[in-house]
XYZ file of C-alpha atoms in Angstrom:
500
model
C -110.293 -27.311 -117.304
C -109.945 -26.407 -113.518
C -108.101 -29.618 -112.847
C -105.916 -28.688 -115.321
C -105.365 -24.903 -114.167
C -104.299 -26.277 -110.688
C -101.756 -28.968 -111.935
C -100.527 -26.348 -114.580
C -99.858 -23.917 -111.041
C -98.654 -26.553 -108.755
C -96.389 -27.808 -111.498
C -94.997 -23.962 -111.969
C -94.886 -23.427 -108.266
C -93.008 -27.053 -107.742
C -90.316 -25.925 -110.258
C -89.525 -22.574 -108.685
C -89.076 -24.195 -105.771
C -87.563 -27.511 -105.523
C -83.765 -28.491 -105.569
C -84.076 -31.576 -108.021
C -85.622 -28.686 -110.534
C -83.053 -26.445 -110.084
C -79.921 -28.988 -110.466
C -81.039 -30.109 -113.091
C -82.619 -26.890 -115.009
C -78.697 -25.769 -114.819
C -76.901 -28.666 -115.017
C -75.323 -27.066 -118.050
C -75.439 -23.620 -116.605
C -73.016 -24.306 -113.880
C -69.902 -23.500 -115.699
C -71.488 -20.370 -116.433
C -72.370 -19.118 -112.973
C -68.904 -19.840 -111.871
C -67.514 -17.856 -114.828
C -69.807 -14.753 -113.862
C -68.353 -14.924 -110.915
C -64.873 -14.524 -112.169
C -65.109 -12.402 -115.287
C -67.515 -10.364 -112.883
C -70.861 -10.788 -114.636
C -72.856 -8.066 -115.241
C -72.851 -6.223 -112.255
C -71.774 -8.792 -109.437
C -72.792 -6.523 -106.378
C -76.407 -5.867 -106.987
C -78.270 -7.775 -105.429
C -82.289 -8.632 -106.534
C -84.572 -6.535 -105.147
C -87.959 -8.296 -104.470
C -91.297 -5.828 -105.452
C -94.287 -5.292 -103.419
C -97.256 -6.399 -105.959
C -98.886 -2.716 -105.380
C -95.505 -0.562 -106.275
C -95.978 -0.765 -110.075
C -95.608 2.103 -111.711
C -97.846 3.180 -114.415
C -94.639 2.188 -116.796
C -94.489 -1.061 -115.714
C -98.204 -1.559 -116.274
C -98.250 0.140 -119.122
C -94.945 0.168 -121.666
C -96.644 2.278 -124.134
C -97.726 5.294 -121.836
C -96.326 8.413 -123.082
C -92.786 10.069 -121.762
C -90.544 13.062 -123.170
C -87.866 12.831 -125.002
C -85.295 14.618 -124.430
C -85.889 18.355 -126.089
C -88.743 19.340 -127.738
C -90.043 16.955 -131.202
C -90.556 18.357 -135.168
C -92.965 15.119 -135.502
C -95.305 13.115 -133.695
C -95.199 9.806 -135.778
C -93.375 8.259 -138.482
C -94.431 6.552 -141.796
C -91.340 4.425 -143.169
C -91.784 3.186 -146.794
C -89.635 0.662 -147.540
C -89.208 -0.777 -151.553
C -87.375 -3.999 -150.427
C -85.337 -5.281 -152.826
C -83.476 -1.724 -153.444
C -85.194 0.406 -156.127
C -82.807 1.371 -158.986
C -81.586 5.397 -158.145
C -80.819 5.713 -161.732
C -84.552 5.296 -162.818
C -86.296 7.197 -160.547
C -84.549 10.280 -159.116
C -81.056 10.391 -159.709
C -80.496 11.699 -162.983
C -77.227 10.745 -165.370
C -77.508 11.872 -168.453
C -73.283 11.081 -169.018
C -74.337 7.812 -168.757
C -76.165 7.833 -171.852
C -73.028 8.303 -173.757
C -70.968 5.178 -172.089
C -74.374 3.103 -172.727
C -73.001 -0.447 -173.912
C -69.584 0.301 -173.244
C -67.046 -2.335 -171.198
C -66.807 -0.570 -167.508
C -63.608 0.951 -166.615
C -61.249 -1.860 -164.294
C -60.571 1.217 -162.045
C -64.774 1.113 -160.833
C -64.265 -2.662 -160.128
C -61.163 -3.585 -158.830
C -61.436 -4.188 -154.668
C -65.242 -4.132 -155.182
C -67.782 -6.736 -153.951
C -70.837 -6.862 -156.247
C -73.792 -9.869 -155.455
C -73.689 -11.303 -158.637
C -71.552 -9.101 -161.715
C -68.814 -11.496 -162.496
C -65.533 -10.196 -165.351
C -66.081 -7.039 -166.918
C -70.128 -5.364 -167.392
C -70.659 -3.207 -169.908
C -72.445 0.190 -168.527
C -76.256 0.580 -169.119
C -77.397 4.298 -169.508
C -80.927 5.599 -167.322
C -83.522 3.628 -168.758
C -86.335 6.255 -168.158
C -86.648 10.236 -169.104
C -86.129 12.749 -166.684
C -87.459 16.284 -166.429
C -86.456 19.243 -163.663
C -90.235 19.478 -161.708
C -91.730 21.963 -159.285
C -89.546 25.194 -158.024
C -87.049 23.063 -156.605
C -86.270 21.468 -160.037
C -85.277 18.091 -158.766
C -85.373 15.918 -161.619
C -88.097 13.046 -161.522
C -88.450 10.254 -163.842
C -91.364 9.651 -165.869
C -91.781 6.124 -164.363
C -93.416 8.386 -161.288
C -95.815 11.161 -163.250
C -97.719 11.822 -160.026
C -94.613 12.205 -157.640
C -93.461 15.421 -159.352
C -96.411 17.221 -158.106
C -95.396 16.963 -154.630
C -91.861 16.917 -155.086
C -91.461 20.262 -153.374
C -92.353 18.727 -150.176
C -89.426 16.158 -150.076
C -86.249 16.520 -149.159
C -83.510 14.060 -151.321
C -80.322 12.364 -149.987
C -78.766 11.768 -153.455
C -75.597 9.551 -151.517
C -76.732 7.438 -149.313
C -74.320 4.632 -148.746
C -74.338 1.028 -146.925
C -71.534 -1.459 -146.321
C -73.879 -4.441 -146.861
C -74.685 -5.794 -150.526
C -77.457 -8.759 -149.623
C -80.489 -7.926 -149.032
C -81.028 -9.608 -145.554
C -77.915 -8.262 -143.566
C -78.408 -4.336 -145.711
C -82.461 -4.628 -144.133
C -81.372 -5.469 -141.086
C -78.729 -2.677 -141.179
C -81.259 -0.397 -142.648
C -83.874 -0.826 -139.655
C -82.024 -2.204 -136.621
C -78.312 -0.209 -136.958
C -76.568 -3.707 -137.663
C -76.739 -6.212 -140.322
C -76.818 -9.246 -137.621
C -79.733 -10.285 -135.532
C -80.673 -9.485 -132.377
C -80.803 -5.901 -132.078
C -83.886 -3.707 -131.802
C -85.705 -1.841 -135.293
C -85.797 1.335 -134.973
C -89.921 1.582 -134.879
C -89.550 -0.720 -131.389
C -86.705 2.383 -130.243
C -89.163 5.213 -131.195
C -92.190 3.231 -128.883
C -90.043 2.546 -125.981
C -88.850 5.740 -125.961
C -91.791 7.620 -126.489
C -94.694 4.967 -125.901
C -98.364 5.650 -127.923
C -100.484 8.411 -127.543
C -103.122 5.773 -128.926
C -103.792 2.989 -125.844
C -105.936 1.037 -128.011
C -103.407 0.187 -130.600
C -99.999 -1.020 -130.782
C -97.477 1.660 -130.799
C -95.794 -0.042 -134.009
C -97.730 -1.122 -136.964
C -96.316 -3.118 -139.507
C -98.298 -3.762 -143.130
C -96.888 -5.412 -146.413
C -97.393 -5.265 -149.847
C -96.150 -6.981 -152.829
C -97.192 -10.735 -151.782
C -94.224 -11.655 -149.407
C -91.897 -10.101 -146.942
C -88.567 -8.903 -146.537
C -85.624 -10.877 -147.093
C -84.786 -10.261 -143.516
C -87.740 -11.661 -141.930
C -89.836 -9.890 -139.193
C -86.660 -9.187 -137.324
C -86.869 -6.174 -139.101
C -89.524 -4.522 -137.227
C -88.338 -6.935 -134.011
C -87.658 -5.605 -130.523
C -84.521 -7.430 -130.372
C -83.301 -6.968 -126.625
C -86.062 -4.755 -125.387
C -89.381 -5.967 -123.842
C -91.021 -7.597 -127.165
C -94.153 -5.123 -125.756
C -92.098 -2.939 -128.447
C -92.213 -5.041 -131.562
C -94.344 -4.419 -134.242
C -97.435 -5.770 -134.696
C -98.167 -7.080 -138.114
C -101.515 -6.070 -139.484
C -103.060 -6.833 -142.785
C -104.950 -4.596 -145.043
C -106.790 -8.249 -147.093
C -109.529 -10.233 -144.871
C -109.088 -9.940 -140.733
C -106.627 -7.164 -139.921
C -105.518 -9.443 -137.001
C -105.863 -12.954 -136.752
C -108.132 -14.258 -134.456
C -109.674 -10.763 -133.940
C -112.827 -11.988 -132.914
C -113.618 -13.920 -129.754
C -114.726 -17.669 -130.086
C -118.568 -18.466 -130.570
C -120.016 -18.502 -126.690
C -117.096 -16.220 -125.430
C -118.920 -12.947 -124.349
C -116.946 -9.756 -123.781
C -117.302 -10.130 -119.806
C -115.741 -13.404 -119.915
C -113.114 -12.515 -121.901
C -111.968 -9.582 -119.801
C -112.892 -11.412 -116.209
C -110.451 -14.296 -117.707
C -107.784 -11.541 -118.906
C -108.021 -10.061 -114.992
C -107.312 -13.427 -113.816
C -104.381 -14.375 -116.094
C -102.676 -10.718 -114.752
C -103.422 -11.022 -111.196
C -101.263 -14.159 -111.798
C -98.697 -12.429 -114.170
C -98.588 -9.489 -111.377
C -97.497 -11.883 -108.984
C -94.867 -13.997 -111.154
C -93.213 -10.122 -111.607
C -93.004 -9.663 -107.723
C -90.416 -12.794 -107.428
C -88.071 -12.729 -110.307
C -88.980 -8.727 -112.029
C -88.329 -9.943 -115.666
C -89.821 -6.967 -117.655
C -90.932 -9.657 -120.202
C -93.991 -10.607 -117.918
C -94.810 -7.386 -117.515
C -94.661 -7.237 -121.757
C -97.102 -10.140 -121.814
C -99.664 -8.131 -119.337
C -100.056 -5.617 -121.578
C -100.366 -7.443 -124.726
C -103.286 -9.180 -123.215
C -104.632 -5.997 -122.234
C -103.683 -4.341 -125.594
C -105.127 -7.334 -127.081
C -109.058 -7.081 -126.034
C -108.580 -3.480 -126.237
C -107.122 -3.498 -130.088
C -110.704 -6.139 -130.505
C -112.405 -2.961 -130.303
C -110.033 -0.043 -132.298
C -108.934 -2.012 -135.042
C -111.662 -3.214 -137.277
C -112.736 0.383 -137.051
C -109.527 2.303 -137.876
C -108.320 -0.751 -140.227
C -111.534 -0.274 -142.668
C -111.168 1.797 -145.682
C -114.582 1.051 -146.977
C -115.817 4.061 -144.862
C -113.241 6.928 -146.522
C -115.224 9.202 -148.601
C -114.943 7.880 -152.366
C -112.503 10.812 -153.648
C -110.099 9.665 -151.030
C -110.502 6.314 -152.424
C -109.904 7.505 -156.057
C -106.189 9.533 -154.737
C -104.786 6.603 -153.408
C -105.767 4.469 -155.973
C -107.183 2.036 -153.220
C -108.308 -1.796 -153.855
C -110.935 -3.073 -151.256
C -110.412 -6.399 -150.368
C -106.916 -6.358 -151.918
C -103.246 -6.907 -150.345
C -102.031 -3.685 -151.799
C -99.122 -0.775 -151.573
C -102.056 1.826 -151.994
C -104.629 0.378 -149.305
C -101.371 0.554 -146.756
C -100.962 4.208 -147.833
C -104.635 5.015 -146.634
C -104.274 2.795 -143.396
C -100.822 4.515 -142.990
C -103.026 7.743 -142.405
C -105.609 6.435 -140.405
C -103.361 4.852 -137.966
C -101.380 8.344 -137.737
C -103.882 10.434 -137.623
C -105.314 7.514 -134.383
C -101.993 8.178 -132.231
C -100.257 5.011 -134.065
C -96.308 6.508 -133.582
C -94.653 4.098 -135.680
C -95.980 3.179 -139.071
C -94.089 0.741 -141.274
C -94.893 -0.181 -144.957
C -92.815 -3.112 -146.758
C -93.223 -3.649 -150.354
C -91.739 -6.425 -152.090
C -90.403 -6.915 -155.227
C -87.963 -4.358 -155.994
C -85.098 -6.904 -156.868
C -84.187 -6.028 -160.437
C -81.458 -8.028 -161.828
C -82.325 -8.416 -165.384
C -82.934 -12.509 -164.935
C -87.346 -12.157 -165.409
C -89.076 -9.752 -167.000
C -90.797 -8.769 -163.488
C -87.165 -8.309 -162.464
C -86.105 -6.334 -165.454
C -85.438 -2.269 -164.985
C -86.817 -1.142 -168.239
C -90.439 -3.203 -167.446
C -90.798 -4.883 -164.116
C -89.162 -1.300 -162.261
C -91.458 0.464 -164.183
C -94.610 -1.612 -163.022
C -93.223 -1.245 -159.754
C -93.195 2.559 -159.364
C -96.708 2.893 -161.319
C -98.153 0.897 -158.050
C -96.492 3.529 -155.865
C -96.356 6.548 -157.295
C -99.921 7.674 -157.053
C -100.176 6.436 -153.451
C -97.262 7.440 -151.591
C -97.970 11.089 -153.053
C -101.668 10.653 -152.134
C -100.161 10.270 -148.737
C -98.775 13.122 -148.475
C -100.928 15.569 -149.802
C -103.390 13.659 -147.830
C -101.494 14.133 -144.430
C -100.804 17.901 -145.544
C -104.429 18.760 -146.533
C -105.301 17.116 -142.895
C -102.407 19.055 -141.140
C -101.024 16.092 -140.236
C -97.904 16.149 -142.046
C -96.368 19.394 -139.891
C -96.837 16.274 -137.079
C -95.473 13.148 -139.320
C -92.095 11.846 -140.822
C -92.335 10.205 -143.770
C -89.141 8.263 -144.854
C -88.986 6.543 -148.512
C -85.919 4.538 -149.364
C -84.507 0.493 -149.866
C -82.070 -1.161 -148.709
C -78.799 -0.005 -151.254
C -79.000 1.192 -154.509
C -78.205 -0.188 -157.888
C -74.943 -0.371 -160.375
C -74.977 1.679 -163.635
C -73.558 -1.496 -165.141
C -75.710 -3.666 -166.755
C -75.891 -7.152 -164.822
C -73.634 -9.883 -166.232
C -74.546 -12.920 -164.132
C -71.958 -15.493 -164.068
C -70.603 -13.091 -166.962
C -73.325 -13.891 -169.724
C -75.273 -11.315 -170.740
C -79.160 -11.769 -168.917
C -82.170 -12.685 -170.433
C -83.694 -8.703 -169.473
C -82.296 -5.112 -168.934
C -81.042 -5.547 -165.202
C -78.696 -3.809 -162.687
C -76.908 -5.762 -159.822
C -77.065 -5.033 -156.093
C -74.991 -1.054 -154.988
C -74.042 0.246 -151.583
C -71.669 2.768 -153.098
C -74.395 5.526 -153.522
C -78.394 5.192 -153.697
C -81.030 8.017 -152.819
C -83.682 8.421 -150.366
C -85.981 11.178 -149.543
C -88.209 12.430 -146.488
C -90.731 14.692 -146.233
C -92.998 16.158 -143.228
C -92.521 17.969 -140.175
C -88.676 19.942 -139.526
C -87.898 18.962 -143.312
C -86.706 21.430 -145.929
C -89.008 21.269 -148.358
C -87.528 20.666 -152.053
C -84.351 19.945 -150.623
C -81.477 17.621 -152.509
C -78.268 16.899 -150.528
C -75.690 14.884 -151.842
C -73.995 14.302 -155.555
C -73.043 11.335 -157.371
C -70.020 11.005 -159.898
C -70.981 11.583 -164.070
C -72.249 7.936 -164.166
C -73.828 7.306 -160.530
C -71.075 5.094 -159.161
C -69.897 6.481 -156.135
C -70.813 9.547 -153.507
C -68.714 12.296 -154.472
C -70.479 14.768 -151.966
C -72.750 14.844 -148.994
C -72.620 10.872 -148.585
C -74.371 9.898 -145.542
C -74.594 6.506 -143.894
C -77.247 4.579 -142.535
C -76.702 5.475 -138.993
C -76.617 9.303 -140.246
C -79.895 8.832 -141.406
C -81.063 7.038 -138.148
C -79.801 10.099 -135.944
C -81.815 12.480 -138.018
C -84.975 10.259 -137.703
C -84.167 10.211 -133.751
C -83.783 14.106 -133.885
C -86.841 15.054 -135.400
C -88.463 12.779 -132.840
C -86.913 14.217 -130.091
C -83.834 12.369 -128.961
C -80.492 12.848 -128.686
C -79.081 9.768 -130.595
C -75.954 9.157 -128.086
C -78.222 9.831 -124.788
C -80.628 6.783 -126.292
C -79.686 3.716 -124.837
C -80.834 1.019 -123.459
C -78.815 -1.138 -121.217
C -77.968 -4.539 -122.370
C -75.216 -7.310 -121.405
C -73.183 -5.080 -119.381
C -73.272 -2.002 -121.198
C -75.193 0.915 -123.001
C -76.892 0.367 -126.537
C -78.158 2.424 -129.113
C -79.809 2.767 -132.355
C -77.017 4.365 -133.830
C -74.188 2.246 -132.010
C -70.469 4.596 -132.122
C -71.489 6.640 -134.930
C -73.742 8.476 -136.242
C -74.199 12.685 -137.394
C -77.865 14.425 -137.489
C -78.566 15.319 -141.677
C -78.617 19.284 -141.042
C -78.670 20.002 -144.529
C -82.144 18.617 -144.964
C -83.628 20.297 -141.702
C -86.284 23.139 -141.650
């Protein structure tokens, strides 16, 4: 294993160094460094500035140590929930009862001509709300009764009733939803809000990720990626069924010493690699070693719900042992209420198109909500009765919305009671610290169609999560290629309407 050590060091040292290495590592990149040269690169006159191995500053060290944003912050953390797949608006909170009366009817050509729609082919007919809805709490936002717990803390949310997206697939509209563009390569928003404010927990990741519904998103795990910045930022993926990490445990023989005398080692070399060539990525991978033994410690303990009191248990509605939207609710809590600042919850299976009955609005939709409804409002009066929800965002939404046509794949009628994929107009809602409680902004036309007031985009939404965390959406960038990026790229307006 020594042996090996040394040749793997020589062998490193031997390509850094040597000319055969170098011709031939960018035999290819030639053209390029002469075409730097004339377009001007980057920035052409800077020159690289070698680092003593001693003038690290606690940042480099340590990513995740804590900084200001820039004016003072409503929250502390953030829970995202996100229904991937797009939940239908027209089941759950946005209520239509004019669309009861066009229910089976052929839908106006005016609605469809110069639309794009995923799969609605000729002419749909409409499909009227396919649940009853009653006013609840002293807001009187109307609630379907797919969610009978949610009404009971619907006073604490605040609705955006016209939310729209330009993106009608799921993959490019999550990747819009949680990076600011539907293409890859750019950072989710949870990796923004830890390099920008780092973790007031040093034993845990700044950004957890946990899934429900037995897959992921259609996007992939770029959606909680760090895209550009130092992948110290992405989010780690834990798992609320078996080992919360893999390999959380050290191998049979390996004592803690060891481990962390081998760790020191493997930095003392990473420390040095930094000094020649400063790419903040080695300074990512010395912390997530560090982070690494450290989370060995934190996370069995704050990833075990067998040790919450039994009537917590019984709110959430939790499953021990289970993959499930519920036990993610309760770990959602403990990591907040640990210093976690970014908490992200996927659940899958939202996708309801009429073509299985799991897929169908009138049956799988209303499965769906009855496996979220008691724990996301757990959550909240959970946080609240904790005092942690003056300190916490919560954010609930998908990715778009749904039609108020019925779905007419390949124009036949479907098998089920479906709707097809909507960007026009779809609701979300937040609740927790600087939100107006029982707050709706926003209006939909007589049959849900289209955003006839309030609308708000998905960067507008990203610039109020920013604000209530402190930032000042255009002042956030991060330099990349030549120029400034940011979550919320040109545009972008803070939601003032739904602010305490």
């Amino acid at each position: 294993m020594v042996n090996r050590l040394l040749r793997e060091k020589l062998e490193r040292e031997t390509q850094a160094t040597t000319r055969r290495h170098f011709i031939k590592s960018c035999a290819q990149g030639m053209g390029g460094l002469a075409l730097s040269s004339i377009f001007m690169g980057c920035d052409p006159l800077s020159k690289p500035k070698p680092l003593a191995q001693n003038s690290f500053s606690e940042r480099d060290l340590n990513p995740l140590s804590t900084l200001a944003p820039h004016y003072g912050p409503k929250v502390k953390s953030v829970i995202y929930l996100h229904m991937a797949g797009a939940p239908s608006q027209l089941e759950m909170f946005d209520y239509k009862p004019e669309l009861h009366k066009y229910d089976g009817q052929d839908c106006p050509q005016s609605l469809l001509e110069g639309k794009k729609f995923a799969f609605i082919k000729g002419t749909p007919k409409l499909m009227g709300p396919q649940a009853e809805f009653k006013q609840e709490g002293e807001s009187g936002n109307w609630v379907s009764n797919f969610l009978p717990h949610f009404k009971n803390v619907v006073d604490e949310v605040a609705f955006l009733k016209a939310v729209h997206t330009d993106q009608f697939n799921h993959g490019p509209a999550q990747l819009f939803m949680h990076t600011g563009s539907p293409r890859l390569g750019r950072p989710s928003i949870g990796a923004w809000a830890t390099y920008g404010l780092g973790s007031e927990n040093q034993n845990l990741p700044g950004f957890v990720v946990l899934t429900s519904g037995g897959n992921t998103p259609d996007a992939g795990k770029s959606v909680w990626g760090s895209g550009f910045l130092p992948s110290v930022y992405q989010g780690v993926q834990c798992r609320s069924k078996g080992d919360p990490v893999l390999y959380i445990d050290d191998p049979d023989g390996i004592s803690r010493n060891l481990k962390k005398n081998t760790i020191d080692a493997i930095n003392k070399i990473n420390k040095e690699e930094y000094a020649k060539y400063a790419d903040p990525e080695i300074l990512a991978r010395i912390n997530q070693y560090e982070m690494a033994y450290r989370m060995q410690i934190a996370v069995p303990e704050v990833m075990n719900i067998n040790n919450e009191p039994e009537h917590i248990k019984q709110m959430y509605g939790v499953e021990p042992g289970k993959e499930s939207f519920a036990n993610n609710c309760l770990l959602a809590r403990k990591l907040v209420e640990d210093g976690v600042r970014f908490v992200q919850l996927f659940d899958w299976g939202w996708d309801t198109h009429g073509n299985v009955r799991e897929g169908s609005i009138d049956m799988g939709l209303r499965n769906k909500c009855r496996e979220i409804d008691r724990p996301m409002t757990a959550l909240i009066m959970d946080l609240k009765q904790r005092g942690l929800l003056d300190d916490t965002l919560i954010v609930w939404g998908g990715e778009f919305g749904r039609t108020p046509m019925q779905e007419n794949r390949g124009n036949k009628e479907m098998a089920y009671k479906g709707r097809d994929h909507h960007g026009d107009a779809f609701t979300m809602w937040m609740a927790g610290g600087g939100i107006k409680k029982g707050a709706s902004h926003g209006a939909t036309d007589d049959i849900g169609f289209s955003g006839i007031d309030g609308r708000v985009s998905v960067h507008d939404v990203h610039a109020t999560i920013l604000h209530l965390l402190g930032f000042n959406h255009e002042e956030f960038t991060y330099e990349f290629q030549g120029r400034p990026f940011r979550l919320t790229d040109v545009e972008g307006e803070i939601i003032k309407e739904i602010l305490a």
